[in-house]
Coordinates of C-alpha atoms and ligand atoms in Angstrom, one line a residue:
X1 CA -45.7 10.5 12.1
X2 CA -43.3 11.4 14.9
X3 CA -42.4 15.1 15.3
X4 CA -38.6 15.3 14.5
X5 CA -36.4 18.4 14.5
X6 CA -33.4 16.5 13.1
X7 CA -34.9 13.9 10.9
X8 CA -34.9 13.7 7.1
X9 CA -35.0 17.2 5.6
X10 CA -36.2 16.1 2.1
X11 CA -38.7 13.6 0.8
X12 CA -38.0 12.0 -2.5
X13 CA -34.9 12.1 -4.6
X14 CA -32.6 15.1 -5.1
X15 CA -33.1 16.2 -8.7
X16 CA -30.2 18.7 -9.1
X17 CA -27.4 18.5 -11.5
X18 CA -24.8 17.1 -9.1
X19 CA -27.0 14.4 -7.9
X20 CA -28.0 13.4 -11.4
X21 CA -24.3 13.1 -12.1
X22 CA -23.8 10.9 -9.1
X23 CA -26.8 8.8 -10.0
X24 CA -25.3 8.1 -13.5
X25 CA -21.8 7.1 -12.3
X26 CA -22.5 3.3 -12.2
X27 CA -19.0 2.4 -11.2
X28 CA -16.7 3.8 -8.4
X29 CA -13.4 3.0 -6.8
X30 CA -12.9 2.9 -3.1
X31 CA -9.3 3.4 -1.8
X32 CA -8.5 2.3 1.8
X33 CA -5.0 3.5 2.6
X34 CA -3.2 4.3 5.8
X35 CA -0.9 3.1 8.6
X36 CA -2.7 -0.3 8.7
X37 CA -1.1 -1.0 5.3
X38 CA 2.3 -1.2 7.0
X39 CA 1.6 -4.3 9.1
X40 CA -0.7 -5.6 6.4
X41 CA -2.6 -8.0 8.7
X42 CA 0.4 -9.4 10.6
X43 CA 2.3 -8.5 13.7
X44 CA 5.4 -10.0 15.1
X45 CA 5.0 -13.0 12.8
X46 CA 1.4 -13.6 13.8
X47 CA -1.5 -13.6 11.3
X48 CA -4.5 -11.4 12.0
X49 CA -7.7 -12.9 10.7
X50 CA -9.8 -9.7 11.0
X51 CA -10.1 -6.8 8.6
X52 CA -6.5 -5.4 8.2
X53 CA -7.6 -1.8 8.9
X54 CA -8.9 -2.9 12.3
X55 CA -5.6 -4.5 13.4
X56 CA -5.1 -1.9 16.1
X57 CA -8.1 -3.5 17.9
X58 CA -6.5 -6.9 17.8
X59 CA -5.5 -8.2 21.3
X60 CA -2.1 -9.3 19.9
X61 CA -1.4 -5.7 18.7
X62 CA -0.5 -3.4 21.6
X63 CA -2.1 0.1 21.0
X64 CA 1.3 1.7 21.8
X65 CA 2.9 -0.4 19.0
X66 CA 0.3 0.6 16.4
X67 CA 0.5 4.3 17.5
X68 CA 4.3 4.3 16.7
X69 CA 3.7 3.1 13.1
X70 CA 3.4 6.7 11.8
X71 CA 7.1 6.9 12.3
X72 CA 7.5 4.3 9.5
X73 CA 5.1 5.8 7.0
X74 CA 7.2 6.6 4.0
X75 CA 5.5 5.3 0.8
X76 CA 8.1 6.0 -1.8
X77 CA 6.2 4.1 -4.5
X78 CA 3.1 6.3 -4.1
X79 CA 2.2 7.5 -7.6
X80 CA -1.2 9.2 -7.6
X81 CA -1.1 9.7 -11.4
X82 CA -0.6 6.0 -11.9
X83 CA -3.5 5.2 -9.6
X84 CA -5.7 7.7 -11.4
X85 CA -4.7 6.2 -14.8
X86 CA -5.5 2.7 -13.6
X87 CA -8.9 3.9 -12.3
X88 CA -9.6 5.5 -15.7
X89 CA -8.9 2.2 -17.5
X90 CA -11.1 0.3 -15.0
X91 CA -13.9 2.7 -16.0
X92 CA -14.5 4.2 -12.6
X93 CA -16.4 7.5 -12.7
X94 CA -15.7 8.5 -9.1
X95 CA -13.3 7.6 -6.3
X96 CA -13.7 7.6 -2.5
X97 CA -10.4 8.0 -0.6
X98 CA -9.9 7.5 3.2
X99 CA -8.7 10.8 4.5
X100 CA -8.9 9.5 8.1
X101 CA -9.9 5.9 9.1
X102 CA -10.9 4.7 12.6
X103 CA -7.2 4.9 13.8
X104 CA -7.3 8.7 13.4
X105 CA -4.2 9.1 11.3
X106 CA -4.8 11.9 8.8
X107 CA -3.5 11.6 5.2
X108 CA -3.7 15.4 4.8
X109 CA -1.8 18.1 6.8
X110 CA -4.4 18.9 9.5
X111 CA -4.1 22.0 11.6
X112 CA -6.0 20.2 14.4
X113 CA -3.7 17.3 15.1
X114 CA -0.1 16.2 15.0
X115 CA -1.2 12.7 14.0
X116 CA -0.9 13.3 10.3
X117 CA 1.3 12.8 7.3
X118 CA 3.4 15.9 8.0
X119 CA 4.8 14.2 11.1
X120 CA 5.7 11.0 9.2
X121 CA 9.0 10.4 7.3
X122 CA 7.0 10.9 4.1
X123 CA 6.1 14.4 5.4
X124 CA 3.8 15.5 2.5
X125 CA 0.1 15.7 1.8
X126 CA -1.3 12.6 0.2
X127 CA -4.9 13.8 -0.4
X128 CA -4.1 16.8 -2.4
X129 CA -2.0 15.0 -5.1
X130 CA -4.7 12.3 -5.3
X131 CA -7.5 14.9 -5.8
X132 CA -5.4 16.6 -8.5
X133 CA -4.5 13.4 -10.3
X134 CA -8.1 12.1 -10.3
X135 CA -9.6 15.5 -11.3
X136 CA -7.1 15.5 -14.2
X137 CA -8.4 12.1 -15.4
X138 CA -12.0 13.4 -15.1
X139 CA -12.8 11.1 -12.2
X140 CA -14.8 12.8 -9.4
X141 CA -13.3 12.6 -5.9
X142 CA -15.2 11.9 -2.7
X143 CA -13.7 12.0 0.8
X144 CA -14.2 9.2 3.2
X145 CA -14.1 10.4 6.9
X146 CA -14.4 8.2 10.0
X147 CA -16.1 10.0 12.9
X148 CA -14.9 7.3 15.2
X149 CA -11.2 8.3 16.0
X150 CA -9.3 5.9 18.3
X151 CA -6.4 8.4 18.5
X152 CA -8.2 11.5 19.8
X153 CA -8.3 11.8 23.6
X154 CA -11.8 13.3 23.6
X155 CA -13.3 10.4 21.6
X156 CA -15.9 8.3 23.5
X157 CA -18.0 5.4 22.2
X158 CA -20.6 6.2 24.9
X159 CA -21.2 9.1 27.3
X160 CA -21.5 7.8 30.9
X161 CA -19.9 10.4 33.1
X162 CA -19.7 14.2 33.2
X163 CA -16.1 13.9 32.3
X164 CA -17.1 11.9 29.2
X165 CA -19.4 14.7 28.1
X166 CA -16.9 17.4 28.6
X167 CA -14.2 15.5 26.7
X168 CA -16.7 14.7 24.0
X169 CA -17.5 18.4 23.4
X170 CA -13.8 18.9 22.6
X171 CA -14.0 15.9 20.2
X172 CA -17.1 17.3 18.5
X173 CA -15.3 20.7 17.9
X174 CA -12.2 18.8 16.6
X175 CA -14.4 16.8 14.2
X176 CA -16.2 19.9 12.9
X177 CA -12.8 21.7 12.4
X178 CA -11.3 18.8 10.5
X179 CA -14.4 18.5 8.2
X180 CA -14.5 22.2 7.4
X181 CA -10.7 22.1 6.9
X182 CA -11.0 19.3 4.4
X183 CA -13.6 21.2 2.4
X184 CA -11.5 24.3 2.4
X185 CA -8.3 22.4 1.3
X186 CA -10.0 20.3 -1.4
X187 CA -12.9 22.4 -2.8
X188 CA -13.3 20.2 -5.9
X189 CA -14.5 17.3 -3.7
X190 CA -18.1 16.3 -4.7
X191 CA -19.1 14.6 -1.5
X192 CA -18.3 13.0 1.8
X193 CA -18.6 9.3 2.6
X194 CA -19.0 9.0 6.4
X195 CA -18.2 6.0 8.5
X196 CA -17.7 5.1 12.2
X197 CA -21.0 6.8 13.3
X198 CA -22.6 3.8 15.1
X199 CA -21.4 4.8 18.6
X200 CA -24.0 5.6 21.2
X201 CA -22.1 8.9 21.9
X202 CA -22.5 10.0 18.3
X203 CA -26.1 8.9 18.2
X204 CA -26.9 11.5 20.8
X205 CA -25.6 14.3 18.6
X206 CA -28.6 14.9 16.3
X207 CA -28.6 18.7 16.7
X208 CA -24.8 19.0 16.3
X209 CA -24.6 16.8 13.3
X210 CA -27.6 18.5 11.6
X211 CA -26.0 21.9 12.0
X212 CA -22.6 20.6 10.8
X213 CA -24.2 18.9 7.8
X214 CA -25.8 22.3 6.9
X215 CA -22.5 24.1 7.3
X216 CA -20.8 21.6 5.0
X217 CA -23.5 21.9 2.4
X218 CA -23.2 25.7 2.5
X219 CA -19.4 25.5 2.0
X220 CA -19.8 23.4 -1.1
X221 CA -23.3 23.8 -2.7
X222 CA -24.5 20.5 -4.1
X223 CA -22.2 18.5 -1.8
X224 CA -23.4 14.8 -1.7
X225 CA -23.7 13.2 1.8
X226 CA -25.1 9.7 2.4
X227 CA -27.4 8.3 5.1
X228 CA -24.6 7.1 7.4
X229 CA -23.6 10.6 8.8
X230 CA -26.2 12.0 11.1
X231 CA -28.5 10.5 13.7
X232 CA -32.1 11.8 14.1
X233 CA -33.6 13.0 17.4
X234 CA -33.9 9.3 18.5
X235 CA -30.4 8.2 17.3
X236 CA -31.6 6.6 14.1
X237 CA -29.3 6.8 11.1
X238 CA -29.9 5.8 7.4
X239 CA -33.7 6.1 8.0
X240 CA -35.2 8.5 10.5
X241 CA -37.8 7.5 13.1
X242 CA -40.5 8.0 10.5
X243 CA -38.7 5.7 8.0
X244 CA -37.6 8.6 5.8
X245 CA -34.1 8.5 4.2
X246 CA -31.4 10.6 5.9
X247 CA -29.0 12.3 3.6
X248 CA -28.9 12.1 -0.2
X249 CA -28.6 8.3 -0.8
X250 CA -28.7 5.1 1.2
X251 CA -25.3 4.0 2.4
X252 CA -26.3 0.8 4.1
X253 CA -25.1 -1.7 1.5
X254 CA -21.6 -2.5 2.7
X255 CA -20.4 -5.9 1.4
X256 CA -23.9 -6.8 0.4
X257 CA -26.4 -6.1 -2.4
X258 CA -30.2 -5.6 -2.4
X259 CA -32.0 -8.5 -4.1
X260 CA -35.1 -6.7 -5.4
X261 CA -36.1 -3.2 -6.3
X262 CA -38.4 -3.2 -3.3
X263 CA -35.3 -3.7 -1.1
X264 CA -34.0 -0.3 -2.3
X265 CA -37.2 1.4 -1.3
X266 CA -36.9 3.4 -4.6
X267 CA -34.0 5.4 -3.1
X268 CA -30.6 6.2 -4.6
X269 CA -28.0 4.0 -3.0
X270 CA -24.4 2.7 -3.3
X271 CA -22.8 -0.7 -2.6
X272 CA -19.2 -0.7 -1.3
X273 CA -17.5 -4.0 -1.9
X274 CA -14.3 -5.7 -0.9
X275 CA -12.4 -8.0 -3.3
X276 CA -11.7 -10.6 -0.6
X277 CA -14.5 -11.4 1.9
X278 CA -13.7 -8.7 4.4
X279 CA -10.4 -6.7 3.8
X280 CA -10.5 -3.0 3.0
X281 CA -7.0 -2.0 4.0
X282 CA -4.0 -3.9 2.7
X283 CA -3.6 -7.5 4.0
X284 CA -0.6 -9.4 2.7
X285 CA -2.3 -12.8 3.0
X286 CA -5.8 -12.8 1.5
X287 CA -7.6 -16.0 2.7
X288 CA -11.1 -17.3 1.9
X289 CA -12.9 -16.3 -1.3
X290 CA -11.3 -13.7 -3.6
X291 CA -13.9 -12.4 -6.1
X292 CA -13.2 -12.8 -9.8
X293 CA -13.8 -10.1 -12.4
X294 CA -16.9 -12.0 -13.6
X295 CA -18.4 -11.8 -10.1
X296 CA -17.5 -8.2 -9.7
X297 CA -19.0 -7.3 -13.1
X298 CA -22.2 -9.2 -12.1
X299 CA -22.4 -7.2 -8.8
X300 CA -21.8 -4.0 -10.8
X301 CA -24.6 -4.8 -13.3
X302 CA -27.0 -6.0 -10.6
X303 CA -26.4 -2.6 -8.7
X304 CA -27.1 -0.5 -11.8
X305 CA -30.1 -2.7 -12.7
X306 CA -31.5 -1.6 -9.2
X307 CA -30.6 2.1 -9.5
X308 CA -27.4 1.9 -7.4
X309 CA -23.7 2.6 -7.8
X310 CA -21.1 -0.1 -7.3
X311 CA -17.9 0.9 -5.6
X312 CA -15.0 -1.6 -5.8
X313 CA -12.4 -1.4 -3.1
X314 CA -8.6 -1.1 -3.6
X315 CA -6.1 -1.4 -0.7
X316 CA -2.6 -0.1 -1.7
X317 CA 0.3 -1.6 0.3
X318 CA 2.6 0.2 2.8
X319 CA 4.9 1.5 0.1
X320 CA 2.0 2.9 -2.0
X321 CA 1.8 0.2 -4.7
X322 CA -1.4 -1.3 -6.0
X323 CA -1.2 -5.1 -5.5
X324 CA -1.1 -7.3 -8.5
X325 CA -4.5 -9.0 -7.9
X326 CA -6.2 -5.6 -8.0
X327 CA -4.3 -4.5 -11.0
X328 CA -5.4 -7.7 -12.8
X329 CA -9.1 -7.2 -11.8
X330 CA -8.9 -3.5 -12.9
X331 CA -7.7 -4.7 -16.4
X332 CA -10.2 -7.4 -16.8
X333 CA -13.2 -5.3 -15.7
X334 CA -11.8 -2.4 -17.8
X335 CA -11.7 -4.6 -20.9
X336 CA -15.4 -5.5 -20.4
X337 CA -16.3 -1.9 -19.7
X338 CA -14.5 -0.7 -22.9
X339 CA -17.1 -2.8 -24.9
X340 CA -20.1 -2.5 -22.6
X341 CA -20.0 0.8 -20.7
X342 CA -23.1 1.9 -22.6
X343 CA -25.2 -0.5 -20.4
X344 CA -23.7 1.0 -17.2
X345 CA -23.1 4.8 -17.5
X346 CA -26.3 6.8 -17.2
X347 CA -28.3 3.6 -16.7
X348 CA -30.7 2.4 -14.1
X349 CA -33.8 0.3 -13.2
X350 CA -36.2 -1.0 -15.8
X351 CA -39.5 -2.3 -14.6
X352 CA -39.7 -5.3 -17.0
X353 CA -40.1 -8.7 -15.4
X354 CA -36.7 -10.0 -14.2
X355 CA -35.7 -13.1 -16.2
X356 CA -33.2 -15.9 -15.3
X357 CA -30.6 -15.0 -18.0
X358 CA -29.4 -11.9 -16.1
X359 CA -30.3 -8.2 -15.7
X360 CA -32.0 -5.4 -17.6
X361 CA -30.6 -1.9 -17.4
X362 CA -32.2 1.1 -19.0
X363 CA -30.4 4.2 -20.3
X364 CA -32.2 7.2 -18.7
X365 CA -31.5 9.5 -21.6
X366 CA -32.3 7.3 -24.6
X367 CA -34.7 4.8 -23.1
X368 CA -32.5 2.0 -24.8
X369 CA -32.8 -1.3 -22.9
X370 CA -29.8 -3.5 -22.2
X371 CA -30.0 -7.2 -21.5
X372 CA -26.8 -8.2 -19.7
X373 CA -26.6 -12.0 -20.0
X374 CA -24.8 -13.9 -17.3
X375 CA -26.7 -17.2 -17.6
X376 CA -26.9 -18.3 -21.2
X377 CA -29.9 -20.6 -21.6
X378 CA -29.0 -24.1 -22.9
X379 CA -31.3 -23.6 -25.9
X380 CA -29.7 -20.1 -26.5
X381 CA -33.2 -18.5 -26.4
X382 CA -33.4 -15.4 -24.2
X383 CA -37.0 -14.9 -23.0
X384 CA -38.2 -11.3 -22.9
X385 CA -41.6 -10.2 -21.6
X386 CA -42.4 -6.6 -22.5
X387 CA -45.2 -4.5 -20.9
X388 CA -48.2 -4.6 -23.2
X389 CA -47.9 -2.6 -26.4
X390 CA -44.2 -2.2 -26.1
X391 CA -42.4 -4.1 -29.0
X392 CA -38.8 -4.7 -29.8
X393 CA -38.0 -2.2 -32.6
X394 CA -34.4 -3.1 -33.1
X395 CA -32.2 -5.7 -31.3
X396 CA -28.4 -6.1 -31.6
X397 CA -25.4 -7.0 -29.5
X398 CA -23.1 -4.3 -28.1
X399 CA -20.1 -6.4 -29.2
X400 CA -21.2 -6.7 -32.8
X401 CA -23.8 -3.9 -33.4
X402 CA -24.0 -4.7 -37.1
X403 CA -25.4 -8.2 -36.4
X404 CA -29.2 -7.6 -35.7
X405 CA -31.5 -10.1 -34.1
X406 CA -35.0 -11.0 -35.2
X407 CA -37.0 -11.7 -32.0
X408 CA -39.4 -14.6 -32.3
X409 CA -42.8 -13.7 -30.8
X410 CA -43.8 -16.8 -28.8
X411 CA -46.8 -15.3 -27.0
X412 CA -48.5 -11.8 -26.8
X413 CA -45.7 -9.4 -25.6
X414 CA -43.4 -12.3 -25.1
X415 CA -40.4 -13.0 -27.3
X416 CA -37.4 -15.3 -27.7
X417 CA -34.2 -13.7 -28.7
X418 CA -31.9 -16.5 -30.1
X419 CA -28.3 -15.8 -29.1
X420 CA -25.8 -15.8 -31.9
X421 CA -23.0 -14.8 -29.8
X422 CA -19.9 -17.0 -30.2
X423 CA -19.5 -19.1 -27.1
X424 CA -16.0 -17.8 -26.7
X425 CA -17.1 -14.3 -25.7
X426 CA -15.4 -13.4 -22.5
X427 CA -17.7 -12.1 -19.7
X428 CA -21.4 -11.4 -20.1
X429 CA -22.8 -10.4 -23.4
X430 CA -25.0 -7.4 -23.7
X431 CA -28.0 -7.3 -26.1
X432 CA -29.5 -3.9 -26.8
X433 CA -33.2 -3.4 -27.4
X434 CA -34.5 -0.2 -28.9
X435 CA -38.2 -0.6 -27.7
X436 CA -41.0 0.7 -29.9
X437 CA -42.2 4.1 -29.0
X438 CA -45.9 3.1 -29.0
X439 CA -46.2 4.4 -25.4
X440 CA -43.5 5.0 -22.8
X441 CA -44.6 2.7 -20.0
X442 CA -46.1 5.0 -17.2
X443 CA -44.2 4.9 -14.0
X444 CA -40.8 4.2 -15.5
X445 CA -40.3 8.0 -15.6
X446 CA -40.5 7.9 -11.8
X447 CA -37.8 5.3 -11.5
X448 CA -35.2 7.7 -13.0
Ligands
LM5_1 C1 -16.3 0.8 4.6 C2 -15.9 -0.1 5.7 N1 -16.5 0.3 7.0 C3 -15.6 -0.1 8.1 C4 -16.2 -0.9 9.2 O1 -15.8 -0.9 10.3 N2 -17.2 -1.7 8.8 C5 -17.8 -2.6 9.8 C6 -19.1 -2.1 10.2 C7 -20.1 -2.0 9.3 C8 -21.4 -1.6 9.7 C9 -21.6 -1.3 11.0 C10 -20.6 -1.4 12.0 C11 -19.3 -1.8 11.6 C12 -14.5 -0.8 7.4 O2 -13.2 -0.7 8.1 C13 -14.4 -0.1 6.1 O3 -13.9 1.2 6.2

């Protein structure tokens, strides 16, 4: 292996309480909110086809025009308690809020810049009331922070001249100050979700980032930081030059999902997902495919079945309202979660052979097995192959637990479970198996 000073500092998973809590969330809510919600993907009557939160980089949007938008930020509809209540009914266990996106505008009163909410007509802290409202609903709060900052004069994407390097030192100090300030102001935050760390300039900062990550972890013991923050000695993020995971979980699944357990390398991971194909900030004209609640539930279940968390994105509009499409999805997913959350919370990977009807999840505490059925076989017979000597002690549906199923053994350790579920059931049906205790399959303990 390659000698690294600033590579991964831990092999294997974190096993402490805060990480176990993180591992058992299942479902999270991402919120992308900021000045980009004001133009909402349009400028002077023209439609911007890129991601709405990147509109400042659009050739038809003069930087000067974008940089004046903070003078219009006055979201009178902003209601953090309503947002938190909606997240509760969705069934989200944690929420990630953009404190500062790539444009550099800060939703909290920062001592280190004037480019923040206190200098907008709104004039008040946004992050604090959100943290308070979500804490009150029992939803853990994580802070999204973009290292890339188009507003700061010291920011550089690459370091070419001596002047670049001097300016960038100031930018690094500014970045450190803002991060420590956020942890001081919002000490109940459970972790940081970093973004905008792909620049060559940042990839040269292994030592600085390593020291800063240590400082942040000292400020809030147990703080959870993913693989997208710091580069190793050779500029590698997510996995260091020896292939070991940086940070506490893999943060590489943005708008995509792993297909197999092997794709996850056995690590903890999250998938962050947009409702349209590629809009995080508010865009008033969603084009292309907009995901249905059925598709989002399948992505959620697939994530949990592979030991990941699924984080669904919301992009409130310029006045602070949650758009109706997202409200509708939150209600539909919430209704399904009300009945089936037992197959999500505290659940993870089960090493039984994947079948066509859908996904298995396993409750890490009870060992109960959940069959989440998305593809009902035409003959209604769900095939289940168990590891040898594991039987199906008790089988029932989460929706109607009183109705038990008698599995039909069609081969050794292979059964058919004949679905009785009424065809009208909305969304995937979940069948619960309480496996016999003959012998807990070796190896599944590791998957925890
Ligand atoms: C979570 C999302 N990340 C931001 C983004 O720029 N993603 C595009 C991207 C993703 C991975 C490598 C480079 C660039 C988007 O604006 C969202 O904030």
